[in-house]
Amino acid sequence: MKIAILKERRDGETRVAATPDTVKKLIGAGHEIRIEKGAGANASLPDPLFEAAGAKLGTLAATLKGADAVFAVRTPDDATLEKLPKGCLLVGLLAPHGNKDRAKALAAAGINALAMEFTPRITRAQAMDALSSQSNLAGYRAVIEASQIYRRAFPMMMTAAGTVAAAKAFVMGAGVAGLQAIATARRLGAVVSATDVRPASKEQVASLGAKFIAVEDEEFKAAETAGGYAKEMSKDYQAKQAELVASHIAKQDIVVTTALIPGRPAPKLITKAMVESMKPGSVIIDIAAAMGGNCELTKPDEIVEHDGVSIAGFTNLPGRLAADASSLYGRNLVNLTPLLVDDDGGLAPHWDDEIITGMALTRDGKVVHETLK
């Protein structure tokens, strides 16, 4: 199979869909890898490293010529989409719910597409789960960004001049990103608490040394989907939870929000009034900024200051760790590749496999994912 790796053209996207290590693995499996010149530059992966790994470098046109599959981080822009060979397989983080028109455009162009966001949450697919690998880094980076914006130290410090109190950090949402944020804030010395509507998260939060904050009623006990995602809660529960969070958030120095519901705008968890209750100098890192944000004052890719509180809406936190993010994402793709080929290594997606079925966005000129029909 001929696999093309393109330079990402979306503003601010620093990742690349392959690394020299993953190129070696793919070539070792019998595939031909072509990479557009400069594709890895923003991830500290210059062209000579890819050439040494055995990839063929060239222009966009040369990279796409005869390609069976295109591995990408983001959906190609319109100009690039027009150049993709008809019938090729596109695999990437395609933001299908955020841009349904692009899915239709892919189908119209005759591109078969697999959205990495739709990787089923089953044991067999864990090594292919790009959302988890990227969210892990996002949770870590969120706390690092908070430490840069916050004008005080995270750990308690006892000095001859006096004691510096430890920062209080509150993580809203204890999925992959949230748990990594908890662990990172703890490593930096903060006193950490966290909340989530999924009952299973209580034990996970406690295992990381953080205090769990939630309204634990009957609705809370049934607040998780079969796929492991949080359900959207009733208005009554949201009101009770908001009241609890409002009283807790007023005492926090750092707040990291991570709540997302697949296919829907991010739920609003922090109101303007809650922000105004926080101490001057406090920091909110809104990981959900790309989907509208969990804080009503969040602005994508901006740091807003309101009443002395900084609200950061980074939309691509993994991209701020481009080398590691590319490495993990590239491995996700390598692990997926056996499900894309036949016994001879030619392009033959296993359309009847539950993983490929779950990821399929477009096929044979149609949008096929059940949530987008």
Short mmCIF file of C-alpha atoms in Angstrom, two decimals:
data_model
loop_
_atom_site.label_atom_id
_atom_site.label_comp_id
_atom_site.label_asym_id
_atom_site.label_seq_id
_atom_site.Cartn_x
_atom_site.Cartn_y
_atom_site.Cartn_z
CA MET A 1 0.00 0.00 0.00
CA LYS A 2 1.22 3.47 -0.88
CA ILE A 3 0.67 5.79 2.07
CA ALA A 4 0.91 9.58 1.76
CA ILE A 5 1.71 11.84 4.71
CA LEU A 6 0.92 15.50 4.08
CA LYS A 7 2.00 18.77 5.62
CA GLU A 8 -0.80 20.02 7.88
CA ARG A 9 -2.18 23.31 6.56
CA ARG A 10 -4.57 24.28 9.33
CA ASP A 11 -3.40 27.38 11.21
CA GLY A 12 -1.66 26.44 14.44
CA GLU A 13 -1.47 22.72 13.68
CA THR A 14 2.06 21.58 14.50
CA ARG A 15 1.59 17.81 14.50
CA VAL A 16 2.34 15.35 11.71
CA ALA A 17 0.78 11.94 11.08
CA ALA A 18 4.06 10.02 11.05
CA THR A 19 7.47 9.98 12.70
CA PRO A 20 10.70 8.31 11.56
CA ASP A 21 9.94 5.48 14.00
CA THR A 22 6.46 4.83 12.59
CA VAL A 23 7.77 5.15 9.03
CA LYS A 24 10.22 2.33 9.75
CA LYS A 25 7.42 0.17 11.13
CA LEU A 26 5.19 0.77 8.12
CA ILE A 27 7.99 0.12 5.63
CA GLY A 28 8.88 -3.01 7.58
CA ALA A 29 5.30 -4.17 7.05
CA GLY A 30 5.76 -3.77 3.30
CA HIS A 31 4.22 -0.35 2.69
CA GLU A 32 5.63 2.52 0.63
CA ILE A 33 5.68 5.83 2.51
CA ARG A 34 5.70 9.19 0.77
CA ILE A 35 5.95 12.38 2.81
CA GLU A 36 5.46 15.94 1.68
CA LYS A 37 8.59 18.02 2.26
CA GLY A 38 8.50 19.96 5.51
CA ALA A 39 5.62 17.92 6.96
CA GLY A 40 7.41 17.32 10.26
CA ALA A 41 9.22 20.64 10.64
CA ASN A 42 6.89 22.01 13.34
CA ALA A 43 7.24 18.78 15.34
CA SER A 44 11.05 18.96 15.38
CA LEU A 45 11.21 16.23 12.73
CA PRO A 46 13.23 17.56 9.77
CA ASP A 47 13.13 15.92 6.36
CA PRO A 48 16.52 14.11 6.64
CA LEU A 49 15.18 12.02 9.54
CA PHE A 50 12.31 10.75 7.38
CA GLU A 51 14.64 10.07 4.46
CA ALA A 52 16.96 8.09 6.72
CA ALA A 53 13.94 6.04 7.84
CA GLY A 54 13.22 5.12 4.23
CA ALA A 55 10.43 7.54 3.26
CA LYS A 56 10.30 9.22 -0.14
CA LEU A 57 10.00 13.00 0.14
CA GLY A 58 8.50 15.27 -2.47
CA THR A 59 6.01 17.97 -3.37
CA LEU A 60 2.33 17.70 -2.54
CA ALA A 61 1.56 16.45 -6.05
CA ALA A 62 4.36 13.88 -5.98
CA THR A 63 3.34 12.68 -2.52
CA LEU A 64 -0.28 12.13 -3.55
CA LYS A 65 0.43 10.55 -6.95
CA GLY A 66 -0.91 7.01 -6.87
CA ALA A 67 -1.57 7.10 -3.13
CA ASP A 68 -3.80 4.34 -1.81
CA ALA A 69 -4.18 5.98 1.60
CA VAL A 70 -3.60 9.40 3.11
CA PHE A 71 -2.79 9.58 6.82
CA ALA A 72 -3.51 13.03 8.22
CA VAL A 73 -3.89 14.79 11.54
CA ARG A 74 -6.71 17.10 10.38
CA THR A 75 -9.09 17.13 7.44
CA PRO A 76 -7.27 18.46 4.34
CA ASP A 77 -8.32 21.94 3.20
CA ASP A 78 -10.41 22.41 0.06
CA ALA A 79 -7.41 22.94 -2.22
CA THR A 80 -5.74 19.75 -1.00
CA LEU A 81 -8.97 17.77 -1.05
CA GLU A 82 -9.29 18.42 -4.77
CA LYS A 83 -5.90 16.78 -5.32
CA LEU A 84 -6.62 13.56 -3.40
CA PRO A 85 -6.85 10.54 -5.74
CA LYS A 86 -10.44 9.39 -6.16
CA GLY A 87 -11.06 6.18 -4.26
CA CYS A 88 -8.19 6.66 -1.83
CA LEU A 89 -8.64 6.14 1.90
CA LEU A 90 -8.31 9.18 4.17
CA VAL A 91 -7.62 8.52 7.86
CA GLY A 92 -7.44 11.36 10.38
CA LEU A 93 -9.00 13.42 13.11
CA LEU A 94 -11.72 14.74 10.82
CA ALA A 95 -13.93 16.61 13.34
CA PRO A 96 -17.02 15.03 11.75
CA HIS A 97 -19.61 16.51 14.10
CA GLY A 98 -18.14 19.97 13.88
CA ASN A 99 -18.24 20.11 10.08
CA LYS A 100 -20.87 17.90 8.47
CA ASP A 101 -20.48 19.73 5.16
CA ARG A 102 -16.88 18.52 4.95
CA ALA A 103 -18.04 14.92 5.33
CA LYS A 104 -20.42 15.48 2.41
CA ALA A 105 -17.55 17.01 0.42
CA LEU A 106 -15.37 13.96 1.07
CA ALA A 107 -18.16 11.68 -0.08
CA ALA A 108 -18.77 13.78 -3.20
CA ALA A 109 -15.05 13.63 -4.03
CA GLY A 110 -15.13 9.83 -3.89
CA ILE A 111 -12.89 9.66 -0.82
CA ASN A 112 -13.41 6.81 1.63
CA ALA A 113 -12.74 8.29 5.07
CA LEU A 114 -12.18 6.93 8.56
CA ALA A 115 -12.54 9.36 11.46
CA MET A 116 -10.14 8.59 14.30
CA GLU A 117 -12.61 10.26 16.68
CA PHE A 118 -15.00 7.37 16.08
CA THR A 119 -12.58 4.64 17.20
CA PRO A 120 -14.75 2.31 19.32
CA ARG A 121 -13.96 2.25 23.01
CA ILE A 122 -13.33 -1.47 23.18
CA THR A 123 -10.27 -3.31 24.47
CA ARG A 124 -9.11 -4.39 21.02
CA ALA A 125 -9.08 -0.79 19.77
CA GLN A 126 -7.25 0.84 22.69
CA ALA A 127 -3.92 0.99 20.85
CA MET A 128 -5.66 2.82 17.98
CA ASP A 129 -7.55 5.32 20.16
CA ALA A 130 -6.17 8.69 19.11
CA LEU A 131 -8.65 10.65 21.21
CA SER A 132 -7.21 9.03 24.32
CA SER A 133 -3.57 9.46 23.32
CA GLN A 134 -4.08 13.13 22.46
CA SER A 135 -6.33 13.84 25.45
CA ASN A 136 -3.68 12.45 27.77
CA LEU A 137 -1.22 15.04 26.51
CA ALA A 138 -3.89 17.76 26.58
CA GLY A 139 -4.55 17.15 30.27
CA TYR A 140 -0.87 17.38 31.07
CA ARG A 141 -0.32 20.49 28.99
CA ALA A 142 -3.38 22.22 30.46
CA VAL A 143 -1.79 22.18 33.90
CA ILE A 144 1.59 23.27 32.55
CA GLU A 145 -0.13 26.20 30.83
CA ALA A 146 -1.92 27.03 34.07
CA SER A 147 1.39 27.07 35.92
CA GLN A 148 2.72 29.59 33.40
CA ILE A 149 -0.26 31.92 33.66
CA TYR A 150 -0.73 31.61 37.43
CA ARG A 151 1.38 34.20 39.21
CA ARG A 152 2.15 32.05 42.22
CA ALA A 153 3.82 28.74 43.04
CA PHE A 154 1.94 25.43 42.97
CA PRO A 155 3.52 23.60 45.94
CA MET A 156 3.57 24.63 49.57
CA MET A 157 6.96 26.11 50.39
CA MET A 158 8.35 26.67 53.86
CA THR A 159 11.08 29.27 53.93
CA ALA A 160 12.83 31.40 56.53
CA ALA A 161 10.78 34.33 55.28
CA GLY A 162 7.48 32.51 55.75
CA THR A 163 5.28 29.82 54.26
CA VAL A 164 3.79 29.83 50.75
CA ALA A 165 0.46 28.03 50.68
CA ALA A 166 -0.14 25.31 48.08
CA ALA A 167 -2.35 26.17 45.12
CA LYS A 168 -5.83 24.68 45.05
CA ALA A 169 -6.65 23.04 41.72
CA PHE A 170 -10.06 21.81 40.61
CA VAL A 171 -10.48 19.54 37.57
CA MET A 172 -13.93 19.34 36.02
CA GLY A 173 -14.31 16.07 34.13
CA ALA A 174 -12.32 12.97 35.03
CA GLY A 175 -11.88 11.31 31.66
CA VAL A 176 -8.47 10.72 30.11
CA ALA A 177 -7.57 14.43 30.00
CA GLY A 178 -8.96 15.12 33.44
CA LEU A 179 -7.15 12.26 35.13
CA GLN A 180 -3.85 13.34 33.58
CA ALA A 181 -4.53 16.93 34.70
CA ILE A 182 -5.14 15.66 38.24
CA ALA A 183 -1.92 13.64 38.23
CA THR A 184 0.11 16.55 36.85
CA ALA A 185 -1.30 19.10 39.30
CA ARG A 186 -0.55 16.69 42.14
CA ARG A 187 3.03 16.22 40.92
CA LEU A 188 3.45 19.99 40.90
CA GLY A 189 2.33 20.14 44.52
CA ALA A 190 -1.22 21.50 44.29
CA VAL A 191 -4.09 20.44 46.53
CA VAL A 192 -6.38 18.83 43.98
CA SER A 193 -10.11 18.15 43.79
CA ALA A 194 -12.18 16.93 40.86
CA THR A 195 -15.71 16.30 39.70
CA ASP A 196 -17.42 14.13 37.09
CA VAL A 197 -20.93 12.80 36.53
CA ARG A 198 -19.74 9.21 35.97
CA PRO A 199 -19.79 7.08 39.13
CA ALA A 200 -16.72 5.09 38.07
CA SER A 201 -14.65 8.27 38.15
CA LYS A 202 -14.94 8.64 41.93
CA GLU A 203 -12.55 5.76 42.61
CA GLN A 204 -10.19 6.89 39.82
CA VAL A 205 -9.99 10.41 41.24
CA ALA A 206 -9.35 9.10 44.75
CA SER A 207 -6.60 6.77 43.47
CA LEU A 208 -4.69 9.84 42.26
CA GLY A 209 -4.92 11.52 45.65
CA ALA A 210 -7.59 14.07 44.78
CA LYS A 211 -10.87 14.82 46.56
CA PHE A 212 -14.06 13.95 44.66
CA ILE A 213 -16.79 16.60 44.45
CA ALA A 214 -20.27 15.68 43.13
CA VAL A 215 -23.96 15.41 43.96
CA GLU A 216 -24.17 11.64 44.44
CA ASP A 217 -27.89 10.92 43.96
CA GLU A 218 -29.69 8.18 41.99
CA GLU A 219 -29.24 9.97 38.67
CA PHE A 220 -25.52 10.20 39.33
CA LYS A 221 -25.36 6.41 39.75
CA ALA A 222 -26.65 5.88 36.19
CA ALA A 223 -24.78 8.66 34.43
CA GLU A 224 -22.50 6.72 32.09
CA THR A 225 -23.10 5.36 28.58
CA ALA A 226 -22.17 1.85 27.49
CA GLY A 227 -19.27 3.41 25.57
CA GLY A 228 -17.82 4.95 28.71
CA TYR A 229 -18.87 8.54 27.99
CA ALA A 230 -20.78 10.85 30.30
CA LYS A 231 -24.51 11.17 29.67
CA GLU A 232 -26.16 14.55 29.44
CA MET A 233 -27.75 15.13 32.86
CA SER A 234 -31.23 16.42 33.65
CA LYS A 235 -31.84 20.11 34.27
CA ASP A 236 -32.58 19.34 37.91
CA TYR A 237 -29.29 17.52 38.41
CA GLN A 238 -27.38 20.21 36.57
CA ALA A 239 -28.84 22.83 38.91
CA LYS A 240 -27.84 20.89 42.02
CA GLN A 241 -24.38 20.18 40.67
CA ALA A 242 -23.94 23.82 39.63
CA GLU A 243 -24.78 24.98 43.14
CA LEU A 244 -22.22 22.61 44.65
CA VAL A 245 -19.57 23.57 42.09
CA ALA A 246 -20.25 27.30 42.55
CA SER A 247 -19.48 27.12 46.26
CA HIS A 248 -16.38 25.02 45.65
CA ILE A 249 -14.99 26.95 42.71
CA ALA A 250 -14.91 30.21 44.66
CA LYS A 251 -12.11 28.74 46.79
CA GLN A 252 -9.95 27.50 43.90
CA ASP A 253 -6.83 28.99 42.34
CA ILE A 254 -6.70 26.77 39.23
CA VAL A 255 -9.64 25.25 37.37
CA VAL A 256 -9.25 22.88 34.42
CA THR A 257 -12.42 22.00 32.52
CA THR A 258 -12.55 18.97 30.21
CA ALA A 259 -16.25 18.13 29.77
CA LEU A 260 -17.33 17.10 26.27
CA ILE A 261 -20.38 15.27 24.94
CA PRO A 262 -19.81 13.56 21.57
CA GLY A 263 -21.69 15.29 18.78
CA ARG A 264 -22.86 18.23 20.89
CA PRO A 265 -21.51 21.61 22.01
CA ALA A 266 -19.53 21.52 25.25
CA PRO A 267 -21.78 21.89 28.30
CA LYS A 268 -21.53 25.22 30.11
CA LEU A 269 -20.24 24.47 33.59
CA ILE A 270 -18.76 27.80 34.69
CA THR A 271 -20.92 30.92 34.60
CA LYS A 272 -19.82 34.53 34.62
CA ALA A 273 -20.96 34.75 38.25
CA MET A 274 -18.75 31.80 39.19
CA VAL A 275 -15.76 33.46 37.54
CA GLU A 276 -16.47 36.66 39.46
CA SER A 277 -16.53 34.67 42.73
CA MET A 278 -12.93 33.53 42.21
CA LYS A 279 -9.91 35.30 43.65
CA PRO A 280 -7.93 37.71 41.46
CA GLY A 281 -5.01 35.86 39.90
CA SER A 282 -6.95 32.61 39.52
CA VAL A 283 -6.72 30.70 36.24
CA ILE A 284 -9.21 28.68 34.20
CA ILE A 285 -7.92 26.40 31.44
CA ASP A 286 -10.84 25.37 29.21
CA ILE A 287 -9.84 22.23 27.30
CA ALA A 288 -13.29 22.18 25.67
CA ALA A 289 -12.75 25.57 23.98
CA ALA A 290 -12.83 24.09 20.47
CA MET A 291 -16.41 22.89 21.06
CA GLY A 292 -17.68 26.14 22.54
CA GLY A 293 -16.05 25.89 25.95
CA ASN A 294 -17.21 24.86 29.41
CA CYS A 295 -16.93 28.45 30.65
CA GLU A 296 -19.31 31.02 29.21
CA LEU A 297 -16.50 33.58 28.99
CA THR A 298 -14.11 31.36 27.02
CA LYS A 299 -12.87 32.61 23.66
CA PRO A 300 -11.11 30.08 21.39
CA ASP A 301 -7.33 30.54 21.25
CA GLU A 302 -7.42 33.59 23.52
CA ILE A 303 -6.58 34.29 27.14
CA VAL A 304 -9.40 36.44 28.47
CA GLU A 305 -9.06 38.29 31.76
CA HIS A 306 -12.27 38.99 33.68
CA ASP A 307 -12.24 40.53 37.16
CA GLY A 308 -8.62 39.47 37.54
CA VAL A 309 -9.31 35.84 36.52
CA SER A 310 -7.53 34.50 33.41
CA ILE A 311 -9.57 32.19 31.17
CA ALA A 312 -7.46 30.36 28.57
CA GLY A 313 -9.20 28.78 25.58
CA PHE A 314 -6.44 26.77 23.91
CA THR A 315 -8.01 24.69 21.12
CA ASN A 316 -5.02 22.48 20.35
CA LEU A 317 -3.17 21.62 23.53
CA PRO A 318 -1.63 18.43 22.08
CA GLY A 319 -0.16 20.60 19.32
CA ARG A 320 1.80 22.44 22.01
CA LEU A 321 3.63 19.14 22.56
CA ALA A 322 4.02 18.45 18.85
CA ALA A 323 6.82 15.87 18.99
CA ASP A 324 5.19 13.60 21.55
CA ALA A 325 1.69 14.15 20.16
CA SER A 326 2.89 13.16 16.67
CA SER A 327 4.69 10.13 18.06
CA LEU A 328 1.61 8.80 19.86
CA TYR A 329 -0.72 9.61 16.98
CA GLY A 330 1.60 7.95 14.49
CA ARG A 331 1.60 4.80 16.60
CA ASN A 332 -2.21 4.85 16.70
CA LEU A 333 -2.16 4.82 12.89
CA VAL A 334 0.42 2.03 12.72
CA ASN A 335 -1.76 -0.09 15.02
CA LEU A 336 -4.78 0.57 12.81
CA THR A 337 -3.02 -0.29 9.54
CA PRO A 338 -3.46 -4.12 9.69
CA LEU A 339 -7.22 -3.51 9.48
CA LEU A 340 -6.77 -1.50 6.27
CA VAL A 341 -5.02 -4.12 4.12
CA ASP A 342 -5.39 -7.64 2.78
CA ASP A 343 -2.95 -10.50 3.28
CA ASP A 344 -0.73 -9.14 0.50
CA GLY A 345 -0.55 -5.66 2.01
CA GLY A 346 -2.81 -3.99 -0.55
CA LEU A 347 -5.53 -1.49 0.39
CA ALA A 348 -8.57 -3.48 1.54
CA PRO A 349 -10.27 -1.97 4.60
CA HIS A 350 -11.99 -4.58 6.72
CA TRP A 351 -15.39 -2.95 6.35
CA ASP A 352 -17.10 -5.75 8.28
CA ASP A 353 -14.82 -5.36 11.32
CA GLU A 354 -16.53 -3.53 14.18
CA ILE A 355 -13.61 -1.12 14.52
CA ILE A 356 -13.65 -0.06 10.87
CA THR A 357 -17.45 -0.04 10.82
CA GLY A 358 -17.44 2.29 13.82
CA MET A 359 -14.84 4.62 12.29
CA ALA A 360 -16.26 4.76 8.75
CA LEU A 361 -17.32 8.30 7.85
CA THR A 362 -17.67 8.04 4.07
CA ARG A 363 -17.67 5.09 1.69
CA ASP A 364 -18.42 4.71 -2.01
CA GLY A 365 -19.63 8.28 -2.40
CA LYS A 366 -21.89 8.32 0.65
CA VAL A 367 -21.74 9.55 4.26
CA VAL A 368 -22.20 6.29 6.14
CA HIS A 369 -21.74 7.01 9.84
CA GLU A 370 -25.06 6.60 11.62
CA THR A 371 -24.76 9.87 13.56
CA LEU A 372 -24.36 11.91 10.36
CA LYS A 373 -26.89 10.38 7.98
#
